[in-house]
mmCIF file of C-alpha atoms in Angstrom:
data_model
loop_
_atom_site.group_PDB
_atom_site.id
_atom_site.type_symbol
_atom_site.label_atom_id
_atom_site.label_comp_id
_atom_site.label_asym_id
_atom_site.label_seq_id
_atom_site.Cartn_x
_atom_site.Cartn_y
_atom_site.Cartn_z
ATOM 1 C CA ASP A 31 55.763 45.728 -109.797
ATOM 2 C CA ILE A 32 59.026 46.245 -107.932
ATOM 3 C CA GLN A 33 61.843 47.229 -110.290
ATOM 4 C CA MET A 34 65.361 46.033 -109.524
ATOM 5 C CA THR A 35 68.266 48.095 -110.872
ATOM 6 C CA GLN A 36 71.834 46.853 -110.770
ATOM 7 C CA SER A 37 74.995 48.832 -111.302
ATOM 8 C CA PRO A 38 77.339 48.671 -112.984
ATOM 9 C CA SER A 39 76.211 46.478 -115.863
ATOM 10 C CA THR A 40 79.828 45.529 -116.566
ATOM 11 C CA LEU A 41 82.784 45.633 -114.250
ATOM 12 C CA SER A 42 86.440 45.018 -115.115
ATOM 13 C CA ALA A 43 88.575 43.716 -112.265
ATOM 14 C CA SER A 44 91.689 41.684 -111.542
ATOM 15 C CA VAL A 45 92.316 38.663 -109.373
ATOM 16 C CA GLY A 46 92.704 39.833 -105.785
ATOM 17 C CA ASP A 47 90.521 42.929 -106.207
ATOM 18 C CA ARG A 48 87.640 43.790 -103.938
ATOM 19 C CA VAL A 49 84.497 44.049 -106.041
ATOM 20 C CA THR A 50 81.224 45.754 -105.133
ATOM 21 C CA ILE A 51 77.942 45.470 -107.029
ATOM 22 C CA THR A 52 74.932 47.586 -106.134
ATOM 23 C CA CYS A 53 71.257 46.729 -106.443
ATOM 24 C CA ARG A 54 68.415 49.171 -105.890
ATOM 25 C CA ALA A 55 64.746 48.344 -105.470
ATOM 26 C CA SER A 56 62.041 50.763 -106.600
ATOM 27 C CA GLN A 57 60.348 50.374 -103.202
ATOM 28 C CA SER A 58 61.294 48.885 -99.875
ATOM 29 C CA ILE A 59 61.736 45.125 -99.889
ATOM 30 C CA SER A 60 63.086 44.896 -96.336
ATOM 31 C CA TYR A 61 65.706 42.104 -96.535
ATOM 32 C CA TRP A 62 63.954 39.945 -99.133
ATOM 33 C CA LEU A 63 66.808 40.015 -101.582
ATOM 34 C CA ALA A 64 68.908 37.250 -103.090
ATOM 35 C CA TRP A 65 72.067 37.299 -105.202
ATOM 36 C CA TYR A 66 72.951 34.716 -107.844
ATOM 37 C CA GLN A 67 76.081 33.907 -109.799
ATOM 38 C CA GLN A 68 75.822 32.581 -113.339
ATOM 39 C CA LYS A 69 78.622 31.319 -115.554
ATOM 40 C CA PRO A 70 78.242 31.045 -119.345
ATOM 41 C CA GLY A 71 76.111 28.076 -120.362
ATOM 42 C CA LYS A 72 75.318 27.177 -116.761
ATOM 43 C CA ALA A 73 72.380 27.597 -114.436
ATOM 44 C CA PRO A 74 72.509 30.333 -111.790
ATOM 45 C CA GLN A 75 73.496 29.474 -108.234
ATOM 46 C CA VAL A 76 72.379 31.274 -105.112
ATOM 47 C CA LEU A 77 75.121 33.162 -103.283
ATOM 48 C CA ILE A 78 73.217 35.240 -100.773
ATOM 49 C CA TYR A 79 69.647 35.182 -99.501
ATOM 50 C CA LYS A 80 67.765 37.448 -97.103
ATOM 51 C CA ALA A 81 70.196 40.181 -98.139
ATOM 52 C CA SER A 82 73.133 38.965 -96.083
ATOM 53 C CA ARG A 83 72.916 35.218 -95.447
ATOM 54 C CA LEU A 84 75.481 33.099 -97.212
ATOM 55 C CA GLY A 85 74.140 30.236 -99.304
ATOM 56 C CA SER A 86 75.201 26.688 -98.596
ATOM 57 C CA GLY A 87 78.727 25.982 -99.749
ATOM 58 C CA VAL A 88 79.352 29.573 -100.873
ATOM 59 C CA PRO A 89 82.878 30.842 -100.103
ATOM 60 C CA SER A 90 83.151 33.411 -97.328
ATOM 61 C CA ARG A 91 84.730 35.988 -99.667
ATOM 62 C CA PHE A 92 81.163 36.692 -100.817
ATOM 63 C CA SER A 93 79.051 38.935 -98.614
ATOM 64 C CA GLY A 94 75.815 40.841 -98.899
ATOM 65 C CA SER A 95 74.523 43.879 -97.084
ATOM 66 C CA GLY A 96 71.695 46.378 -97.117
ATOM 67 C CA SER A 97 68.003 46.585 -96.442
ATOM 68 C CA GLY A 98 65.033 48.537 -97.689
ATOM 69 C CA THR A 99 65.922 49.741 -101.165
ATOM 70 C CA GLU A 100 69.711 49.612 -101.403
ATOM 71 C CA PHE A 101 71.827 46.464 -101.374
ATOM 72 C CA THR A 102 75.422 45.498 -102.032
ATOM 73 C CA LEU A 103 77.190 42.318 -103.034
ATOM 74 C CA THR A 104 80.890 42.342 -102.181
ATOM 75 C CA ILE A 105 83.514 39.895 -103.329
ATOM 76 C CA ASN A 106 86.679 40.148 -101.242
ATOM 77 C CA SER A 107 89.805 39.100 -103.083
ATOM 78 C CA LEU A 108 88.348 38.172 -106.451
ATOM 79 C CA GLN A 109 89.310 34.668 -107.590
ATOM 80 C CA PRO A 110 89.601 33.335 -111.168
ATOM 81 C CA ASP A 111 86.415 31.322 -110.659
ATOM 82 C CA ASP A 112 84.473 34.513 -109.847
ATOM 83 C CA PHE A 113 84.475 35.966 -113.365
ATOM 84 C CA ALA A 114 80.789 35.548 -114.129
ATOM 85 C CA SER A 115 77.479 37.392 -114.206
ATOM 86 C CA TYR A 116 75.669 38.347 -111.022
ATOM 87 C CA TYR A 117 71.965 39.021 -110.509
ATOM 88 C CA CYS A 118 69.943 40.432 -107.644
ATOM 89 C CA GLN A 119 66.321 39.403 -107.122
ATOM 90 C CA GLN A 120 63.532 40.501 -104.816
ATOM 91 C CA TYR A 121 61.094 38.030 -103.317
ATOM 92 C CA LEU A 122 59.029 40.246 -101.079
ATOM 93 C CA SER A 123 56.070 40.109 -103.419
ATOM 94 C CA TYR A 124 54.822 38.824 -106.749
ATOM 95 C CA PRO A 125 55.807 39.231 -109.452
ATOM 96 C CA ILE A 126 59.290 38.160 -108.402
ATOM 97 C CA THR A 127 61.642 40.527 -110.214
ATOM 98 C CA ILE A 128 65.290 40.239 -111.108
ATOM 99 C CA GLY A 129 67.895 42.883 -111.850
ATOM 100 C CA GLY A 130 69.462 43.209 -115.267
ATOM 101 C CA GLY A 131 72.733 41.644 -114.188
ATOM 102 C CA THR A 132 76.367 42.646 -113.728
ATOM 103 C CA LYS A 133 79.088 40.977 -115.734
ATOM 104 C CA VAL A 134 82.433 40.812 -113.939
ATOM 105 C CA GLU A 135 85.184 40.673 -116.540
ATOM 106 C CA ASN A 136 88.913 40.112 -116.294
ATOM 107 C CA LYS A 137 90.728 43.425 -116.666
ATOM 108 C CA GLU B 279 71.911 15.610 -103.645
ATOM 109 C CA VAL B 280 69.185 17.807 -105.127
ATOM 110 C CA ARG B 281 68.707 17.127 -108.820
ATOM 111 C CA LEU B 282 66.383 18.880 -111.252
ATOM 112 C CA VAL B 283 66.287 17.767 -114.872
ATOM 113 C CA GLU B 284 64.254 19.671 -117.450
ATOM 114 C CA SER B 285 63.122 18.208 -120.752
ATOM 115 C CA GLY B 286 60.710 18.942 -123.572
ATOM 116 C CA GLY B 287 62.332 21.956 -125.178
ATOM 117 C CA GLY B 288 62.693 22.355 -128.907
ATOM 118 C CA LEU B 289 61.737 24.333 -131.987
ATOM 119 C CA VAL B 290 58.095 25.356 -132.317
ATOM 120 C CA GLN B 291 56.288 27.687 -134.673
ATOM 121 C CA PRO B 292 54.654 30.898 -133.455
ATOM 122 C CA GLY B 293 51.203 30.105 -132.113
ATOM 123 C CA GLY B 294 52.226 26.559 -131.294
ATOM 124 C CA SER B 295 52.404 24.667 -128.022
ATOM 125 C CA LEU B 296 55.043 22.876 -126.019
ATOM 126 C CA ARG B 297 55.083 21.086 -122.677
ATOM 127 C CA LEU B 298 58.157 21.206 -120.496
ATOM 128 C CA SER B 299 58.833 18.719 -117.722
ATOM 129 C CA CYS B 300 61.116 18.861 -114.719
ATOM 130 C CA ALA B 301 62.049 15.656 -112.889
ATOM 131 C CA ALA B 302 63.071 16.223 -109.277
ATOM 132 C CA SER B 303 65.070 14.057 -106.913
ATOM 133 C CA GLY B 304 67.164 14.339 -103.772
ATOM 134 C CA PHE B 305 64.596 16.267 -101.713
ATOM 135 C CA THR B 306 60.984 16.025 -100.619
ATOM 136 C CA PHE B 307 59.313 17.347 -103.756
ATOM 137 C CA SER B 308 55.817 17.284 -102.311
ATOM 138 C CA SER B 309 56.909 19.684 -99.549
ATOM 139 C CA SER B 310 58.513 22.227 -101.831
ATOM 140 C CA TRP B 311 57.355 25.229 -103.774
ATOM 141 C CA MET B 312 58.653 25.088 -107.323
ATOM 142 C CA SER B 313 59.424 27.699 -109.951
ATOM 143 C CA TRP B 314 60.047 28.257 -113.633
ATOM 144 C CA VAL B 315 62.583 30.922 -114.610
ATOM 145 C CA ARG B 316 63.632 31.717 -118.166
ATOM 146 C CA GLN B 317 66.509 33.439 -119.918
ATOM 147 C CA ALA B 318 66.322 34.726 -123.466
ATOM 148 C CA PRO B 319 69.540 34.303 -125.480
ATOM 149 C CA GLY B 320 72.134 36.802 -124.281
ATOM 150 C CA LYS B 321 69.686 38.371 -121.831
ATOM 151 C CA GLY B 322 69.000 38.357 -118.110
ATOM 152 C CA LEU B 323 66.847 36.112 -115.979
ATOM 153 C CA GLU B 324 63.065 36.410 -115.855
ATOM 154 C CA TRP B 325 60.839 34.692 -113.326
ATOM 155 C CA VAL B 326 57.916 32.931 -115.019
ATOM 156 C CA ALA B 327 55.844 31.136 -112.389
ATOM 157 C CA ASN B 328 55.668 29.672 -108.891
ATOM 158 C CA VAL B 329 53.490 26.826 -107.632
ATOM 159 C CA ASN B 330 52.896 25.737 -104.059
ATOM 160 C CA GLN B 331 53.258 22.246 -102.688
ATOM 161 C CA GLY B 332 49.782 21.031 -103.591
ATOM 162 C CA GLY B 333 49.363 23.000 -106.800
ATOM 163 C CA SER B 334 46.539 25.116 -105.400
ATOM 164 C CA GLN B 335 48.440 28.411 -105.459
ATOM 165 C CA ILE B 336 50.069 29.451 -108.702
ATOM 166 C CA PHE B 337 51.562 32.806 -109.625
ATOM 167 C CA TYR B 338 52.595 33.941 -113.110
ATOM 168 C CA VAL B 339 54.426 36.862 -114.639
ATOM 169 C CA ASP B 340 51.919 38.993 -116.569
ATOM 170 C CA SER B 341 53.478 38.260 -119.951
ATOM 171 C CA VAL B 342 52.521 34.563 -119.797
ATOM 172 C CA LYS B 343 49.180 34.727 -118.014
ATOM 173 C CA GLY B 344 46.474 32.992 -120.008
ATOM 174 C CA ARG B 345 49.049 31.247 -122.219
ATOM 175 C CA PHE B 346 51.191 29.195 -119.820
ATOM 176 C CA THR B 347 49.954 26.702 -117.234
ATOM 177 C CA VAL B 348 52.037 25.246 -114.418
ATOM 178 C CA SER B 349 51.146 21.914 -112.881
ATOM 179 C CA ARG B 350 52.812 19.263 -110.790
ATOM 180 C CA ASP B 351 52.485 15.557 -110.046
ATOM 181 C CA ASN B 352 53.822 14.872 -106.575
ATOM 182 C CA ALA B 353 53.487 11.116 -107.071
ATOM 183 C CA LYS B 354 55.930 11.372 -109.959
ATOM 184 C CA ASN B 355 58.121 14.103 -108.423
ATOM 185 C CA SER B 356 57.535 16.129 -111.548
ATOM 186 C CA LEU B 357 56.809 19.737 -112.466
ATOM 187 C CA TYR B 358 55.327 20.815 -115.782
ATOM 188 C CA LEU B 359 54.947 23.953 -117.855
ATOM 189 C CA GLN B 360 52.333 23.860 -120.601
ATOM 190 C CA MET B 361 53.068 26.670 -123.040
ATOM 191 C CA ASP B 362 50.396 27.635 -125.564
ATOM 192 C CA SER B 363 50.105 30.453 -128.093
ATOM 193 C CA LEU B 364 53.876 30.733 -128.144
ATOM 194 C CA ARG B 365 55.512 33.912 -129.402
ATOM 195 C CA GLY B 366 58.986 34.789 -130.566
ATOM 196 C CA GLU B 367 59.660 36.570 -127.289
ATOM 197 C CA ASP B 368 59.141 33.276 -125.451
ATOM 198 C CA THR B 369 62.377 31.969 -126.973
ATOM 199 C CA ALA B 370 64.596 31.227 -123.980
ATOM 200 C CA VAL B 371 66.265 28.641 -121.844
ATOM 201 C CA TYR B 372 63.693 27.536 -119.278
ATOM 202 C CA TYR B 373 64.938 26.515 -115.853
ATOM 203 C CA CYS B 374 62.990 24.817 -113.121
ATOM 204 C CA ALA B 375 64.037 25.688 -109.606
ATOM 205 C CA ARG B 376 63.256 24.653 -106.076
ATOM 206 C CA TYR B 377 61.870 27.695 -104.279
ATOM 207 C CA SER B 378 61.547 28.590 -100.638
ATOM 208 C CA GLY B 379 60.181 31.709 -99.034
ATOM 209 C CA ASP B 380 63.386 31.869 -97.040
ATOM 210 C CA GLU B 381 66.115 31.218 -99.600
ATOM 211 C CA SER B 382 64.254 31.940 -102.837
ATOM 212 C CA PHE B 383 65.602 29.842 -105.764
ATOM 213 C CA GLN B 384 67.631 27.291 -103.805
ATOM 214 C CA SER B 385 68.468 24.831 -106.554
ATOM 215 C CA TRP B 386 68.269 24.941 -110.341
ATOM 216 C CA GLY B 387 68.096 22.491 -113.195
ATOM 217 C CA GLN B 388 70.378 22.725 -116.206
ATOM 218 C CA GLY B 389 67.669 24.269 -118.369
ATOM 219 C CA THR B 390 65.963 23.373 -121.632
ATOM 220 C CA LEU B 391 65.953 25.589 -124.719
ATOM 221 C CA VAL B 392 62.694 26.642 -126.327
ATOM 222 C CA THR B 393 62.934 28.307 -129.730
ATOM 223 C CA VAL B 394 59.838 29.893 -131.237
ATOM 224 C CA SER B 395 60.410 30.534 -134.908
ATOM 225 C CA SER B 396 58.891 29.842 -138.304
#
């Protein structure tokens, strides 16, 4: 199985900050990586797919990069609505595996 | 608008069974792969299963193989998850999701809570 490791697990930031979350795969997954945002009590929503493609309706302050085993989700100019948990997920092969999550908290 | 509505969750004793349903609308259900993803209380997301358009290809996470069965009824635009031999570690919110090989989990339902406890 492909293991997905996110860092950090918690991140404290302020509105307007640039935030970076890292995701590492235990083996190459090419660009088959998605990022999701989840708010408390709500279902996740896709932000990024194929490592760098913006999901429908997702604000342009979100961006994804990377390929192979190392990936990054960047939020430019953090907004109040962005305080949430973020997950990376590989879909190169089964079983589909998901990182442990990063909680972005208000500093 | 894509809409996915799960139902069927509840409290069940260890060893018991439960059947979850997911009603889909707003897209061509019969042309879509579908998924179940779960989230234990306070924990991260865990993929459970995927099923192809016709129900002939189904993939499961190892921890539910032999206990959970995914099915679908394209005439009713519905996805199902039959859960047998339930364990405490199956306690979670279960989400159904529309899946594509391109965008992965494109759309999600609101989830239904399954609690396995005596």
